[in-house]
mmCIF file of C-alpha atoms in Angstrom:
data_model
loop_
_atom_site.group_PDB
_atom_site.id
_atom_site.type_symbol
_atom_site.label_atom_id
_atom_site.label_comp_id
_atom_site.label_asym_id
_atom_site.label_seq_id
_atom_site.Cartn_x
_atom_site.Cartn_y
_atom_site.Cartn_z
ATOM 1 C CA ILE A 1 -2.282 64.737 151.319
ATOM 2 C CA GLN A 2 0.996 62.944 152.098
ATOM 3 C CA ARG A 3 3.078 65.451 150.142
ATOM 4 C CA CYS A 4 1.314 68.764 150.651
ATOM 5 C CA ALA A 5 -0.651 68.560 153.897
ATOM 6 C CA HIS A 6 1.646 67.003 156.507
ATOM 7 C CA SER A 7 -0.116 68.878 159.301
ATOM 8 C CA ALA A 8 -3.359 67.017 158.472
ATOM 9 C CA LEU A 9 -1.752 63.611 159.060
ATOM 10 C CA PRO A 10 -2.680 61.110 160.253
ATOM 11 C CA PHE A 11 -5.993 61.389 158.433
ATOM 12 C CA GLY A 12 -8.717 58.851 157.867
ATOM 13 C CA PHE A 13 -12.253 58.365 156.697
ATOM 14 C CA GLU A 14 -14.884 55.659 156.453
ATOM 15 C CA TRP A 15 -17.078 54.801 153.494
ATOM 16 C CA SER A 16 -20.181 52.695 152.986
ATOM 17 C CA SER A 17 -22.042 51.093 150.135
ATOM 18 C CA ASP A 18 -25.419 49.430 149.823
ATOM 19 C CA HIS A 19 -27.878 48.081 147.310
ATOM 20 C CA ASP A 20 -31.636 48.489 146.874
ATOM 21 C CA ARG A 21 -32.193 44.733 146.899
ATOM 22 C CA LEU A 22 -31.316 42.577 149.876
ATOM 23 C CA ARG A 23 -28.520 40.392 148.541
ATOM 24 C CA ALA A 24 -25.623 38.879 150.427
ATOM 25 C CA GLY A 25 -22.421 40.795 149.819
ATOM 26 C CA GLU A 26 -24.193 43.896 148.475
ATOM 27 C CA PHE A 27 -23.735 45.900 151.674
ATOM 28 C CA GLY A 28 -20.465 47.001 153.152
ATOM 29 C CA GLY A 29 -17.958 49.728 153.543
ATOM 30 C CA GLY A 30 -14.522 50.228 154.903
ATOM 31 C CA TYR A 31 -11.909 52.773 155.851
ATOM 32 C CA VAL A 32 -8.860 54.590 154.547
ATOM 33 C CA ALA A 33 -6.062 55.689 156.901
ATOM 34 C CA ILE A 34 -3.345 57.993 155.556
ATOM 35 C CA THR A 35 -0.051 58.521 157.393
ATOM 36 C CA GLU A 36 3.271 59.960 156.268
ATOM 37 C CA ALA A 37 4.530 56.440 155.595
ATOM 38 C CA ALA A 38 1.536 54.655 154.091
ATOM 39 C CA ILE A 39 -1.999 54.652 152.812
ATOM 40 C CA GLU A 40 -3.937 51.771 154.341
ATOM 41 C CA PHE A 41 -7.429 50.729 153.389
ATOM 42 C CA ALA A 42 -9.732 47.801 154.086
ATOM 43 C CA SER A 43 -13.272 46.762 153.357
ATOM 44 C CA THR A 44 -15.740 45.508 155.942
ATOM 45 C CA GLY A 45 -15.685 42.115 154.228
ATOM 46 C CA ARG A 46 -11.930 41.833 154.691
ATOM 47 C CA MET A 47 -12.194 43.131 158.262
ATOM 48 C CA LEU A 48 -14.869 40.512 159.053
ATOM 49 C CA ASP A 49 -12.748 37.715 157.558
ATOM 50 C CA ARG A 50 -9.785 38.851 159.674
ATOM 51 C CA ALA A 51 -11.901 38.952 162.851
ATOM 52 C CA ILE A 52 -13.114 35.385 162.218
ATOM 53 C CA ASP A 53 -9.530 34.251 161.553
ATOM 54 C CA ARG A 54 -8.464 35.730 164.908
ATOM 55 C CA ILE A 55 -11.150 33.709 166.696
ATOM 56 C CA ARG A 56 -9.943 30.488 165.055
ATOM 57 C CA ASP A 57 -6.205 31.153 165.306
ATOM 58 C CA GLU A 58 -4.570 33.194 168.038
ATOM 59 C CA GLY A 59 -1.536 33.620 165.776
ATOM 60 C CA ALA A 60 -3.489 35.214 162.914
ATOM 61 C CA ASP A 61 -1.610 38.479 163.484
ATOM 62 C CA GLY A 62 1.778 36.792 163.790
ATOM 63 C CA PHE A 63 4.234 36.028 166.567
ATOM 64 C CA VAL A 64 7.022 37.927 168.321
ATOM 65 C CA LEU A 65 10.054 36.559 170.137
ATOM 66 C CA ALA A 66 10.153 37.940 173.676
ATOM 67 C CA THR A 67 12.540 37.724 176.597
ATOM 68 C CA ARG A 68 12.558 39.302 180.033
ATOM 69 C CA HIS A 69 15.268 41.847 180.809
ATOM 70 C CA ALA A 70 16.031 42.636 184.471
ATOM 71 C CA GLU A 71 16.113 46.396 183.890
ATOM 72 C CA HIS A 72 13.745 46.926 180.943
ATOM 73 C CA GLY A 73 11.096 44.233 181.453
ATOM 74 C CA LEU A 74 9.875 42.456 178.333
ATOM 75 C CA CYS A 75 12.004 42.956 175.229
ATOM 76 C CA PHE A 76 11.144 41.827 171.709
ATOM 77 C CA TRP A 77 13.382 40.688 168.850
ATOM 78 C CA ASN A 78 14.047 42.822 165.770
ATOM 79 C CA ASP A 79 16.640 42.063 163.102
ATOM 80 C CA ALA A 80 18.403 45.440 163.314
ATOM 81 C CA ASP A 81 19.026 45.811 167.058
ATOM 82 C CA GLY A 82 18.368 42.449 168.664
ATOM 83 C CA PHE A 83 15.966 42.845 171.580
ATOM 84 C CA ASP A 84 14.138 46.164 171.898
ATOM 85 C CA ARG A 85 10.652 47.579 172.519
ATOM 86 C CA LEU A 86 7.472 46.033 171.095
ATOM 87 C CA GLY A 87 6.920 48.820 168.560
ATOM 88 C CA ARG A 88 10.143 47.806 166.775
ATOM 89 C CA ALA A 89 9.596 44.043 167.006
ATOM 90 C CA ARG A 90 9.802 41.805 163.981
ATOM 91 C CA VAL A 91 6.491 40.025 163.510
ATOM 92 C CA PHE A 92 6.928 36.443 162.309
ATOM 93 C CA SER A 93 4.482 34.195 160.509
ATOM 94 C CA GLU A 94 3.959 30.762 162.041
ATOM 95 C CA ALA A 95 6.291 29.210 159.441
ATOM 96 C CA GLU A 96 8.996 31.856 160.015
ATOM 97 C CA ALA A 97 8.815 31.343 163.787
ATOM 98 C CA ALA A 98 9.147 27.569 163.394
ATOM 99 C CA SER A 99 12.291 27.871 161.257
ATOM 100 C CA PHE A 100 13.950 30.862 162.989
ATOM 101 C CA ASP A 101 17.356 30.146 164.564
ATOM 102 C CA LEU A 102 17.200 31.634 168.048
ATOM 103 C CA PRO A 103 20.116 33.912 168.978
ATOM 104 C CA ILE A 104 22.503 32.297 171.475
ATOM 105 C CA ALA A 105 21.673 34.748 174.271
ATOM 106 C CA THR A 106 17.968 33.917 174.159
ATOM 107 C CA SER A 107 17.734 30.688 176.106
ATOM 108 C CA GLN A 108 14.826 32.220 178.038
ATOM 109 C CA ALA A 109 13.014 33.618 174.987
ATOM 110 C CA ASP A 110 9.408 32.645 174.234
ATOM 111 C CA TRP A 111 7.147 33.079 171.230
ATOM 112 C CA LEU A 112 4.077 35.219 171.939
ATOM 113 C CA ALA A 113 1.043 35.607 169.687
ATOM 114 C CA MET A 114 0.456 39.208 168.633
ATOM 115 C CA PRO A 115 -2.861 40.693 169.743
ATOM 116 C CA ALA A 116 -5.277 42.143 167.216
ATOM 117 C CA PRO A 117 -4.022 45.555 166.089
ATOM 118 C CA LEU A 118 -5.503 48.641 167.687
ATOM 119 C CA ARG A 119 -6.354 51.052 164.891
ATOM 120 C CA PHE A 120 -8.513 54.136 164.351
#
């Protein structure tokens, strides 16, 4: 699909599985999302684990370095351009954020926890 059906992208589907006997872990499903750049898939078990992690840890999806710009509002750090829009932001793990040397011009920068991703 990525190579011969670009007009169909992005494309996605869901799948499910079950079992005749009621046993923990025997039911589930997931999704597949196909874009020009990637094929992403996840199972309901992994999605549930991630949702529980988000409840326990607001930084489960990483952190971004943000600063306020007088003309552009909030700007977020990326390694290529410095501060830019959120879609280009570098997402840091908690350990990376703790050891990152802040750029000199960012005395007013703050670490913000990323929200849960909005997907299909």
